[in-house]
Short mmCIF file of C-alpha atoms and ligand atoms in Angstrom, two decimals:
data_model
loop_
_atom_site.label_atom_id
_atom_site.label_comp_id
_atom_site.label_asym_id
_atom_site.label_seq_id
_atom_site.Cartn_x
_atom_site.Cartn_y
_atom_site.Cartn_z
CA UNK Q 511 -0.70 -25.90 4.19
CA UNK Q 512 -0.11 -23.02 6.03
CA UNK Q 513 1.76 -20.01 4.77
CA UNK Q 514 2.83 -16.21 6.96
CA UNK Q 515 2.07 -13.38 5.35
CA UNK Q 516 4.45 -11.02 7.34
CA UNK Q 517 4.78 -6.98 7.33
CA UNK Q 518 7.95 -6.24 9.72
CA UNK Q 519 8.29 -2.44 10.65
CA UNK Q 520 11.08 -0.90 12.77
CA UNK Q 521 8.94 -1.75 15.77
CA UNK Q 522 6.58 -3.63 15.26
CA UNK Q 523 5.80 -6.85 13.08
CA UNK Q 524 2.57 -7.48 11.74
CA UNK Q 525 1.21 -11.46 10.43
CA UNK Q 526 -1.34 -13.58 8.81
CA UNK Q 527 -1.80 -16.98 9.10
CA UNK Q 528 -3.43 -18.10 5.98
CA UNK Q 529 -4.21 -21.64 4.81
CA UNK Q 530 -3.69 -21.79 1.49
CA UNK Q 531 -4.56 -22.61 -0.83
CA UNK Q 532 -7.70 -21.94 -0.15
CA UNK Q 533 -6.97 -18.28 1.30
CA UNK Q 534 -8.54 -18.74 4.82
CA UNK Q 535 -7.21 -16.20 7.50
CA UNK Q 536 -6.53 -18.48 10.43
CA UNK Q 537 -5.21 -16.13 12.76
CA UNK Q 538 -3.54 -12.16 12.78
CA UNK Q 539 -1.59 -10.24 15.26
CA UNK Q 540 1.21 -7.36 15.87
CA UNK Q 541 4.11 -7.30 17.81
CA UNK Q 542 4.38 -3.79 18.76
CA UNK Q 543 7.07 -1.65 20.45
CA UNK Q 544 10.13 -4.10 19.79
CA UNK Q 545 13.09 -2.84 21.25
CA UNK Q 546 11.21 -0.28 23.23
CA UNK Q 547 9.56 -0.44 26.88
CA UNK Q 548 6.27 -2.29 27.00
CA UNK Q 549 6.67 -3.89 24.26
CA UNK Q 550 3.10 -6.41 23.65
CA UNK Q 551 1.75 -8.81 21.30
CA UNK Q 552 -1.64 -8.78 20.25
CA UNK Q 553 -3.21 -12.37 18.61
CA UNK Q 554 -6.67 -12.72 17.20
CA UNK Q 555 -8.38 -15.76 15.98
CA UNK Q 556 -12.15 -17.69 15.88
CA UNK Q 557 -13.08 -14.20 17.01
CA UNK Q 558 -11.14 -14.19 20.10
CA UNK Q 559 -8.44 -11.18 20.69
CA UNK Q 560 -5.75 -12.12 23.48
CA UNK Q 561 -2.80 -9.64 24.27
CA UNK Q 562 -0.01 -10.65 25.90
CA UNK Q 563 2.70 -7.90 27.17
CA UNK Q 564 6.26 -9.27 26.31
CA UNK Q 565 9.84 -7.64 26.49
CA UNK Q 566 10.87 -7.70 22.74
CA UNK Q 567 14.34 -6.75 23.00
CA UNK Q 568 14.51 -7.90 19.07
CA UNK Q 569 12.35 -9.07 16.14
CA UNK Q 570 13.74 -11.97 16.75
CA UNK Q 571 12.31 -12.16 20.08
CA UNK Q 572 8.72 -11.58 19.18
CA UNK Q 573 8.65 -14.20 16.14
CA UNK Q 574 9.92 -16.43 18.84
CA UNK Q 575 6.88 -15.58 21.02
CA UNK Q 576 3.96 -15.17 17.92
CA UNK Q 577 5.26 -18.53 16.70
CA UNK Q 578 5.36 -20.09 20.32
CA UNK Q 579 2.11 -18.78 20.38
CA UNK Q 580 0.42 -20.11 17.26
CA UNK Q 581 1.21 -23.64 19.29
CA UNK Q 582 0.38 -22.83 22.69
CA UNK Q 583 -3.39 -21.45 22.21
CA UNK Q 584 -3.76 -24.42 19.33
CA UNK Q 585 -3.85 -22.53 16.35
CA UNK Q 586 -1.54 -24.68 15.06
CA UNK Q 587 -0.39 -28.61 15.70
CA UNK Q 588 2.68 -27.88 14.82
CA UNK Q 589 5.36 -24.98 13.30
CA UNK Q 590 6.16 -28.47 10.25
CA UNK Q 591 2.92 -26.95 8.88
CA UNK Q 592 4.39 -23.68 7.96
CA UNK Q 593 5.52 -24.00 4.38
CA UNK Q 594 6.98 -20.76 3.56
CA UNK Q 595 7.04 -17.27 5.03
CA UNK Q 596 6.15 -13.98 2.77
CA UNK Q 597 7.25 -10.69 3.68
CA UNK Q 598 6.13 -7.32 2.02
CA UNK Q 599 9.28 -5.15 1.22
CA UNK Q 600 8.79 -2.30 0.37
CA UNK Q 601 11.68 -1.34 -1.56
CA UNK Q 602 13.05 -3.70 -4.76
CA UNK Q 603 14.41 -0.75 -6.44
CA UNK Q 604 15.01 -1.63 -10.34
CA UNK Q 605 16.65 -5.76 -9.22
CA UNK Q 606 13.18 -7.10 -8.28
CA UNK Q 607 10.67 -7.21 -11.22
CA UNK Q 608 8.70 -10.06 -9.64
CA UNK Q 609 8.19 -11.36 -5.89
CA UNK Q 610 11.16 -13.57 -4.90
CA UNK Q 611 12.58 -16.72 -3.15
CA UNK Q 612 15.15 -14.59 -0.54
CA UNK Q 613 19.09 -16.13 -0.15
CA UNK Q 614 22.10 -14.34 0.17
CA UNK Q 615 21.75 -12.72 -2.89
CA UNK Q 616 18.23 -11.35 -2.53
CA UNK Q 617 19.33 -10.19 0.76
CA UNK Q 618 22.17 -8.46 -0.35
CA UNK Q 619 20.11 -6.37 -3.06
CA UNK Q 620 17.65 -5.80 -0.64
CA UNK Q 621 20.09 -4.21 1.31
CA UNK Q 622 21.46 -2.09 -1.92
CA UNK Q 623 18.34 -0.27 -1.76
CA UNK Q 624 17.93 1.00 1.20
CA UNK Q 625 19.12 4.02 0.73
CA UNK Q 626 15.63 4.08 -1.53
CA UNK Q 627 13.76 3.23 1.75
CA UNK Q 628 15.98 4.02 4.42
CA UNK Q 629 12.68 3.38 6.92
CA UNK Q 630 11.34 0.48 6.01
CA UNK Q 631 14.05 -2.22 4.21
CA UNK Q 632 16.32 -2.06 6.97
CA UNK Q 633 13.05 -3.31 9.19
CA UNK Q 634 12.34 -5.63 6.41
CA UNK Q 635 15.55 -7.10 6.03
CA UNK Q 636 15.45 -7.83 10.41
CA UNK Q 637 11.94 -9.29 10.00
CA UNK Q 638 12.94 -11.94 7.37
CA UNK Q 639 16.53 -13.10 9.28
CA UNK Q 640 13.96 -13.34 12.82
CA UNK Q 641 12.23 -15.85 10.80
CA UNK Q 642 15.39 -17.42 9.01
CA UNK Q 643 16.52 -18.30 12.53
CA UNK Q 644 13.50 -19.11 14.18
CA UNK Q 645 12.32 -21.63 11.22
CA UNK Q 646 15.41 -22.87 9.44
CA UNK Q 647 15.27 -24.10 6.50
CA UNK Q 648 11.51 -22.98 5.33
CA UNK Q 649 11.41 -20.71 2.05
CA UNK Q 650 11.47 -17.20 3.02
CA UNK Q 651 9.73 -14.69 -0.24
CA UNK Q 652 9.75 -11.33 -0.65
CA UNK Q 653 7.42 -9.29 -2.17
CA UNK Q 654 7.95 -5.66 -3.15
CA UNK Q 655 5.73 -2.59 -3.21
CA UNK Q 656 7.64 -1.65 -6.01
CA UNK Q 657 7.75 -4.90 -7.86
CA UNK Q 658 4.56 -4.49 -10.21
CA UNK Q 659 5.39 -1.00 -11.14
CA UNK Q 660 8.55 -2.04 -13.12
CA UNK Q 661 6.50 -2.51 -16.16
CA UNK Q 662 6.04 1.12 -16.36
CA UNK Q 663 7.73 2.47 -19.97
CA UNK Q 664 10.27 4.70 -19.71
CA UNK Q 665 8.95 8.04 -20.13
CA UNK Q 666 5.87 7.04 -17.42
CA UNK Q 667 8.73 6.68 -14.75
CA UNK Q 668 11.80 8.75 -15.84
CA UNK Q 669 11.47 12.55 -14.42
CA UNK Q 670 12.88 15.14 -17.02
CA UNK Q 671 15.50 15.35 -14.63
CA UNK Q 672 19.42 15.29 -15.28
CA UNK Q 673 19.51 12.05 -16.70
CA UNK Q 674 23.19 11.40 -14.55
CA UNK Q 675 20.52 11.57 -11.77
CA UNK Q 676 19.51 8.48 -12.48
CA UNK Q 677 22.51 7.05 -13.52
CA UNK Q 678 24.77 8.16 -10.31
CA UNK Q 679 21.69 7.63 -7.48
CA UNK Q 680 19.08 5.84 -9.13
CA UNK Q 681 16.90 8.83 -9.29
CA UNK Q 682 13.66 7.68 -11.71
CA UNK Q 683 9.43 7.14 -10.54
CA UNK Q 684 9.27 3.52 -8.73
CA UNK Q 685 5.42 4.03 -7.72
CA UNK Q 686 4.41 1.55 -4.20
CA UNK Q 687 1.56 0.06 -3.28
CA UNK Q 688 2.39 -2.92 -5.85
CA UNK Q 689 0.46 -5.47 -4.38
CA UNK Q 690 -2.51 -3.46 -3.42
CA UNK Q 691 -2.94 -2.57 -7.11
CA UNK Q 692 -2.30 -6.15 -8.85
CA UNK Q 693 -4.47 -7.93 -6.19
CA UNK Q 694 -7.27 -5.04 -6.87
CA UNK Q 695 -6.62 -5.33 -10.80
CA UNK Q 696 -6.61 -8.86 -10.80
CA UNK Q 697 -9.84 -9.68 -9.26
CA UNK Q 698 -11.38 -6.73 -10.62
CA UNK Q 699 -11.02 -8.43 -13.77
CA UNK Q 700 -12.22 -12.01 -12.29
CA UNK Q 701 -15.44 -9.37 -11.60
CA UNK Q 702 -15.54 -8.48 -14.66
CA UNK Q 703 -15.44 -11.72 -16.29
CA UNK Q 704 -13.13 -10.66 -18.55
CA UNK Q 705 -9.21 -12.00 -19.12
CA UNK Q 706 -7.19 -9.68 -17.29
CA UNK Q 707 -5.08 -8.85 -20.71
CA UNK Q 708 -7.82 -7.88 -22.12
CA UNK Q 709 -8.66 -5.08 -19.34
CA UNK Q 710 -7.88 -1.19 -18.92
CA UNK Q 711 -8.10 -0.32 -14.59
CA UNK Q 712 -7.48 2.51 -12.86
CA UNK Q 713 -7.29 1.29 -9.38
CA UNK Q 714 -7.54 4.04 -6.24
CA UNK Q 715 -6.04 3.20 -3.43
CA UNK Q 716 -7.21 5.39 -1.17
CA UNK Q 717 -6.36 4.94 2.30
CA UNK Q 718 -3.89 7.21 4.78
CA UNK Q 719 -1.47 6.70 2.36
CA UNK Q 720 -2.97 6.74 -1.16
CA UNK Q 721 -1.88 6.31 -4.92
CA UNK Q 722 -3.44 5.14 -7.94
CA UNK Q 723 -2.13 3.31 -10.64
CA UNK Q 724 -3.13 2.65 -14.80
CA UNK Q 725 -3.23 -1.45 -14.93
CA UNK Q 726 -3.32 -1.81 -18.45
CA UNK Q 727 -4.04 -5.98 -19.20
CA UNK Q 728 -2.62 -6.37 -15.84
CA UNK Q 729 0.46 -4.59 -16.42
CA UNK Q 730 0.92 -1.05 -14.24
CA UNK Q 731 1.90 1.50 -16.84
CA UNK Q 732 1.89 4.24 -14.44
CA UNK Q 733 1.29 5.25 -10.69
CA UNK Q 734 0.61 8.39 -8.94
CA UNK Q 735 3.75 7.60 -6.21
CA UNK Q 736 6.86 8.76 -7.27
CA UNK Q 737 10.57 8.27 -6.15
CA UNK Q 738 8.92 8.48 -2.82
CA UNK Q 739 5.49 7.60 -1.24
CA UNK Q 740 5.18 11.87 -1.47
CA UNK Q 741 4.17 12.10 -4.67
CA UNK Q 742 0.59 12.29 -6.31
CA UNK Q 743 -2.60 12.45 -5.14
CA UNK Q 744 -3.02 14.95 -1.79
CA UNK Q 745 -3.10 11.99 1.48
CA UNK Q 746 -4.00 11.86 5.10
CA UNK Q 747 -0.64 14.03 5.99
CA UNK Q 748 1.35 13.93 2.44
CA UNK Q 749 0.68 16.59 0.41
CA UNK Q 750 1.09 14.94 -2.80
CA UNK Q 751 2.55 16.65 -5.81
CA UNK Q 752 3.87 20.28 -5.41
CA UNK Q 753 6.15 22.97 -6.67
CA UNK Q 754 9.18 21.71 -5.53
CA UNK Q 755 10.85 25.14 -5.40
CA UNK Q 756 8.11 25.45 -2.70
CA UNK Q 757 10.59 23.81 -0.35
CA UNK Q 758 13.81 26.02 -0.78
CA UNK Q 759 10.90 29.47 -0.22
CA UNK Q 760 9.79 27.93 2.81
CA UNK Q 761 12.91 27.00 4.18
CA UNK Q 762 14.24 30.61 3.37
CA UNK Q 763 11.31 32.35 4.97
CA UNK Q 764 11.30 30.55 8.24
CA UNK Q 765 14.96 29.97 8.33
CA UNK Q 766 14.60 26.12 8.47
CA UNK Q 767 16.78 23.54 7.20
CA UNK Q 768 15.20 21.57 3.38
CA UNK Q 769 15.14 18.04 5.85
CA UNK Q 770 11.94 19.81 7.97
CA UNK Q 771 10.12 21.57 5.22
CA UNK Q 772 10.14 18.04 3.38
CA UNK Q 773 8.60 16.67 6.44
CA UNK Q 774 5.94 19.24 6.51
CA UNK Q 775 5.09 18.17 3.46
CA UNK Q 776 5.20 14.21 4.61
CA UNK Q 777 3.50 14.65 7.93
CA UNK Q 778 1.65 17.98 8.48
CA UNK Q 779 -0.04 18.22 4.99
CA UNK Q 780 -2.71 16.81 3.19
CA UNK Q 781 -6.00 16.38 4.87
CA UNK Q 782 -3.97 17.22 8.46
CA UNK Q 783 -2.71 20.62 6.86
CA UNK Q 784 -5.00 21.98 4.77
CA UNK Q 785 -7.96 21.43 6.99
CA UNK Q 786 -6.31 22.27 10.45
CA UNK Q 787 -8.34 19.52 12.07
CA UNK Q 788 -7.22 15.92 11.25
CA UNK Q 789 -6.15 13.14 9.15
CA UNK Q 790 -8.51 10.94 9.17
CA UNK Q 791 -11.38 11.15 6.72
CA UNK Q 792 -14.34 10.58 9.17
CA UNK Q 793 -13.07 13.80 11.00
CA UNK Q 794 -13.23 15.90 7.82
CA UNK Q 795 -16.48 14.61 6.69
CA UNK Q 796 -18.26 15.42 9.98
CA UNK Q 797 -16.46 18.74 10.25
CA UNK Q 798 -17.32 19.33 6.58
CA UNK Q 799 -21.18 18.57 6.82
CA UNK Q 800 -20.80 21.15 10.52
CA UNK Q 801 -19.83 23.85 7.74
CA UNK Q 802 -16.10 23.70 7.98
CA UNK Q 803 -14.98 25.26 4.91
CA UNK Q 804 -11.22 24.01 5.27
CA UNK Q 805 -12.19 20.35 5.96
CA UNK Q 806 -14.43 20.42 2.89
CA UNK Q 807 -11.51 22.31 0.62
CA UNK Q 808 -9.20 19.07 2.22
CA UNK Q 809 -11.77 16.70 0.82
CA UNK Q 810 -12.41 18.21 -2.55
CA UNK Q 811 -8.10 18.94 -3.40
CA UNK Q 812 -8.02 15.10 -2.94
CA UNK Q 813 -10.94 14.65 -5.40
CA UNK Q 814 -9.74 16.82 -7.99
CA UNK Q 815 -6.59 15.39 -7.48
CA UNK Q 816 -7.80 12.09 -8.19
CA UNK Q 817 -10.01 13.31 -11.07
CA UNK Q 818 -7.07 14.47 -12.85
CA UNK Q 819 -4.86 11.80 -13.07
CA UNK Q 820 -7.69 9.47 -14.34
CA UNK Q 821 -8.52 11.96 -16.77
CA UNK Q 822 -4.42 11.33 -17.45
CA UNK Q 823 -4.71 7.57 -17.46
CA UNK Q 824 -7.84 6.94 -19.55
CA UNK Q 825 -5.71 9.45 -22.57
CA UNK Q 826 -2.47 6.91 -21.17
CA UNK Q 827 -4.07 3.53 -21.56
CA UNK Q 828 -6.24 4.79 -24.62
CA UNK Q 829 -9.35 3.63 -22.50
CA UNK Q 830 -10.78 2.39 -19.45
CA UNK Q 831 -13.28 -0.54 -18.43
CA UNK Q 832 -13.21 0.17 -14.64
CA UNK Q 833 -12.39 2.26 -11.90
CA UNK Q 834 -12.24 0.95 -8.71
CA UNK Q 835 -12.23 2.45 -4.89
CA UNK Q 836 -10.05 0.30 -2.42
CA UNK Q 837 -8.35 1.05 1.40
CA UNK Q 838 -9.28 2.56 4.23
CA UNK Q 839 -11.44 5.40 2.40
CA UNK Q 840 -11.65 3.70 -0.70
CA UNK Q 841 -13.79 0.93 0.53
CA UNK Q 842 -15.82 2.92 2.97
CA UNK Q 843 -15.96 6.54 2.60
CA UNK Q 844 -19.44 6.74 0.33
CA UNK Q 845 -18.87 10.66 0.18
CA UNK Q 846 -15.30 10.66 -0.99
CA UNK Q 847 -16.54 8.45 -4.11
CA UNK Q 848 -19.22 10.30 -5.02
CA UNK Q 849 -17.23 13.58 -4.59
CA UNK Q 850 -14.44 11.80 -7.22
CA UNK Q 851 -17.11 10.27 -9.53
CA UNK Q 852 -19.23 13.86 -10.32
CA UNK Q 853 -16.16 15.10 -11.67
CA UNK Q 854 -16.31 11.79 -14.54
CA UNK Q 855 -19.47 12.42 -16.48
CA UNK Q 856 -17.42 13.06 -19.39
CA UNK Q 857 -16.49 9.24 -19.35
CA UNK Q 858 -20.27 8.30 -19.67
CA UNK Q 859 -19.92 6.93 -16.01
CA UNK Q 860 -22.39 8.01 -13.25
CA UNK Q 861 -22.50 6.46 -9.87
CA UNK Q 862 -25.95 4.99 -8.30
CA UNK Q 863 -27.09 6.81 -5.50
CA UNK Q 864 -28.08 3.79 -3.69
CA UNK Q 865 -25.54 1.00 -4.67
CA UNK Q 866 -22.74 3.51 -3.19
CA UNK Q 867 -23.98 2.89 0.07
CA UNK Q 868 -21.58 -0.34 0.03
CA UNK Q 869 -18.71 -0.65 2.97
CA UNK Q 870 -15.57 -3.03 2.20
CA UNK Q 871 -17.75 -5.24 0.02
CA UNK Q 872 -17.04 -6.34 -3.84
CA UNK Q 873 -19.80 -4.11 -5.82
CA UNK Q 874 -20.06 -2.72 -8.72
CA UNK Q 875 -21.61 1.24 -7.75
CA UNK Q 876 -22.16 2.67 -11.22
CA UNK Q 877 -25.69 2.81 -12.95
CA UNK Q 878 -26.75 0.19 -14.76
CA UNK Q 879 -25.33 1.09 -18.33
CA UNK Q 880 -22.25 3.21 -17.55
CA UNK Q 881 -19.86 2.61 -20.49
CA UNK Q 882 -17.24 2.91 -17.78
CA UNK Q 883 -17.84 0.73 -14.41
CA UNK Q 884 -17.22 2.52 -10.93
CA UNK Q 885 -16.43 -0.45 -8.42
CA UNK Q 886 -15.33 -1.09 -4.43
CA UNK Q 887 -12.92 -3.98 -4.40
CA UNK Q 888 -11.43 -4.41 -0.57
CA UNK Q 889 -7.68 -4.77 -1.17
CA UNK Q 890 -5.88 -7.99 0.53
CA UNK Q 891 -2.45 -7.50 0.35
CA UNK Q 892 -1.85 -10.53 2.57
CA UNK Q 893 -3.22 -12.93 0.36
CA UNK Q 894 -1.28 -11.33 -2.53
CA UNK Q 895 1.74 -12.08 -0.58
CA UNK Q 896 0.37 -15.13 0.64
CA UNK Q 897 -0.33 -16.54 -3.28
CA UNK Q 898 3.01 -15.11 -4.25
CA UNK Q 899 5.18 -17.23 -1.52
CA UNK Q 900 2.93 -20.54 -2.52
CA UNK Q 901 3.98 -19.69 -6.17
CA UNK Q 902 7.25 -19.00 -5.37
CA UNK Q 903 7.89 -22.26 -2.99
CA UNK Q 904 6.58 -24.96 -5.10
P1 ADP U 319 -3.15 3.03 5.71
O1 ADP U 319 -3.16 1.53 5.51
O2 ADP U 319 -2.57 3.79 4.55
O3 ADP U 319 -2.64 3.48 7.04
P2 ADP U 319 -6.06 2.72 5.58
O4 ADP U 319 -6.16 2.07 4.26
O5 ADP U 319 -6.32 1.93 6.80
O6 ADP U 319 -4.68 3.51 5.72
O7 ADP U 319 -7.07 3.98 5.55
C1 ADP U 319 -7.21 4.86 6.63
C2 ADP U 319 -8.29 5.88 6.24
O8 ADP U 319 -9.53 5.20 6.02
C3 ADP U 319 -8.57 6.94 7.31
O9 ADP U 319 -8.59 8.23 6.73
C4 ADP U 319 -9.96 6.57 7.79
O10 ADP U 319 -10.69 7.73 8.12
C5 ADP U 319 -10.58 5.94 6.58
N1 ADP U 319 -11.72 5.10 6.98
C6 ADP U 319 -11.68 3.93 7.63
N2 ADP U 319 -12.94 3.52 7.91
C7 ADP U 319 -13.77 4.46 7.43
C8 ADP U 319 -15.19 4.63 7.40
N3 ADP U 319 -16.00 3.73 7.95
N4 ADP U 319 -15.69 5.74 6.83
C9 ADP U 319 -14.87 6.66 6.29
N5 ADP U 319 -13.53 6.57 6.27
C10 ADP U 319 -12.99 5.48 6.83
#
């Protein structure tokens, strides 16, 4: 059976076809620039990449067209094979504890939220009713970024805030990257042949956006995100945790409004602000081995960074078996894990040299012997999603 594992932004809509449930990627594409000029589809399967430019006046436009598609270039017999339709979403707030089967309901909380994620449900919310209408009556799931965080105890994701705060507006940690870190923790455990509730991982997900959560026997008892995707570790443009009375100095010293300092510190920070070059990590590693002393200082704050709050987690979960690298940089910046790993010794870990060399494969890249196992473990959030709406549908 066939299953969509579907990512809908305000403009564009990313897929996977999967087969499930075996887990085999039969096709992937975007739908980009919907509602904008030259709007374009992009579909790639048995190694082939075809674009196609389309007027998308709406999302549900371009499911129209992907799922016209899937037929026309014989991906697919027929749409009956479908069986169910999973969309990430990024924001469940504290309703969703668990992926879901969406109706009215499920819409309507979705909704609630979006003041959480004023970006990205709204988008979320259009991508699942494109597919409500184009495929009528097949099970439509959601699954939430936030969703596997909500195991967190309360002092992991309360701030020492007023506590009306989060009473009146819902202010509290919700942590993202959900499915990242249960698909990483789960296999991670299949790796390590041991039953996942019987496990102590600190997964990284390092990628643009990055955060890294404590998956104590499968259950996330903390993560680096926050209320937002700002907080924690320093990212690509983020900056990660700060003063916040940073914000109110800033604003008073250049006369700017709190709105634009916050988005310095969303989209000019990070690797982008504290080098002055880029990013992207392959720009600050090649400017960094050149000499640049500011692209190095960008890639070591992120490594301390990260050092830190494992140091936090291993004291939190009273132990750790693994620690494990995934996205973009996770899985294939060899530098960035060695630069995070010398700062471990004091967990009896040391990472091997030569088995570091890895790129997006499963491995573990620790010396034989560490009491505490560095690993890579590609992240599929897709298939997450994917195993979540063939749960969820049965
Ligand atoms: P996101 O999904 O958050 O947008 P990704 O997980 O795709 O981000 O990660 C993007 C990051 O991964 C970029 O900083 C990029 O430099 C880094 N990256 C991707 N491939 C490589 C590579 N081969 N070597 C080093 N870094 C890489």
């Amino acid at each position: 059976m066939i299953i969509l594992a579907v990512n809908a932004g305000s403009s564009s809509l990313k897929f996977q076809v999967l087969k499930m449930p075996d887990e085999t990627l039969v096709a992937s594409g975007v739908c980009e620039r919907i509602g904008l000029d030259d709007s374009n589809f992009a579909l790639k399967f048995d190694g082939e990449k075809k674009t196609f430019d389309q007027p998308f006046p709406t999302h549900k436009e371009a499911v129209e067209f992907l799922l016209k598609a899937l037929i026309d270039e014989q991906i697919l017999e027929s749409l009956d094979a479908i069986k169910g339709v999973g969309h990430r979403v990024v924001h469940g707030g504290e309703a969703f504890k668990d992926s879901v089967k969406v109706d009215d309901a499920v819409k309507r909380a979705i909704d609630d939220v979006s003041d959480l994620a004023p970006l990205h449900n709204p988008a979320n919310l259009m991508g699942i009713e494109a597919f409500e209408s184009a495929l009528p009556g097949i099970p439509q799931v959601a699954v939430f970024d936030t969703a596997f965080h909500q195991t967190m105890p309360k002092e992991a994701y309360m701030y020492a805030t007023p506590y009306e705060w989060y009473e009146n507006y819902r202010v509290r940690k919700y942590g993202f990257h959900g499915t990242s870190h249960k698909y990483v923790s789960e296999r991670t455990a299949e790796l390590l042949d041991k039953p996942l509730k019987d496990t102590k991982i600190i997964v990284l997900h390092i990628g643009n956006g990055a955060s890294l959560c404590a998956v104590d026997g499968g259950e996330s008892i903390d993560t680096s995100m926050g209320f937002t995707p700002l907080a924690g570790i320093s990212m690509g443009t983020r900056s990660g945790d700060v003063d916040p009375a940073i914000i109110e100095y800033i604003a008073m010293k250049e006369n700017r409004s709190i709105q634009s300092v916050i988005a310095d510190l969303n989209k000019r920070s990070g690797y982008l602000g504290v080098s002055e070059i880029s990013s992207d990590s392959r720009d600050l590693w090649a400017a960094s081995d050149k000499g640049d002393k500011k692209a190095h200082l960008a890639i070591l704050k992120q490594a301390k960074m990260i050092a830190d709050y494992i140091g936090a987690y291993v004291l939190a979960m009273n132990g750790v078996d693994a620690i494990v690298f995934t996205a973009g940089i996770g899985e294939n910046a060899p530098e960035t894990r060695a630069m995070v790993a010398n700062r471990l010794h004091y967990l009896g870990t040391e990472i091997d040299g030569k088995k570091n060399q890895v790129r997006g494969e499963e491995v573990v890249i620790s010396k034989t012997g560490s009491a505490v196992k560095l690993m890579v473990v590609p992240t599929n959030e897709e298939v997450m999603i994917a195993r979540d709406t063939l749960r969820l549908i049965d």
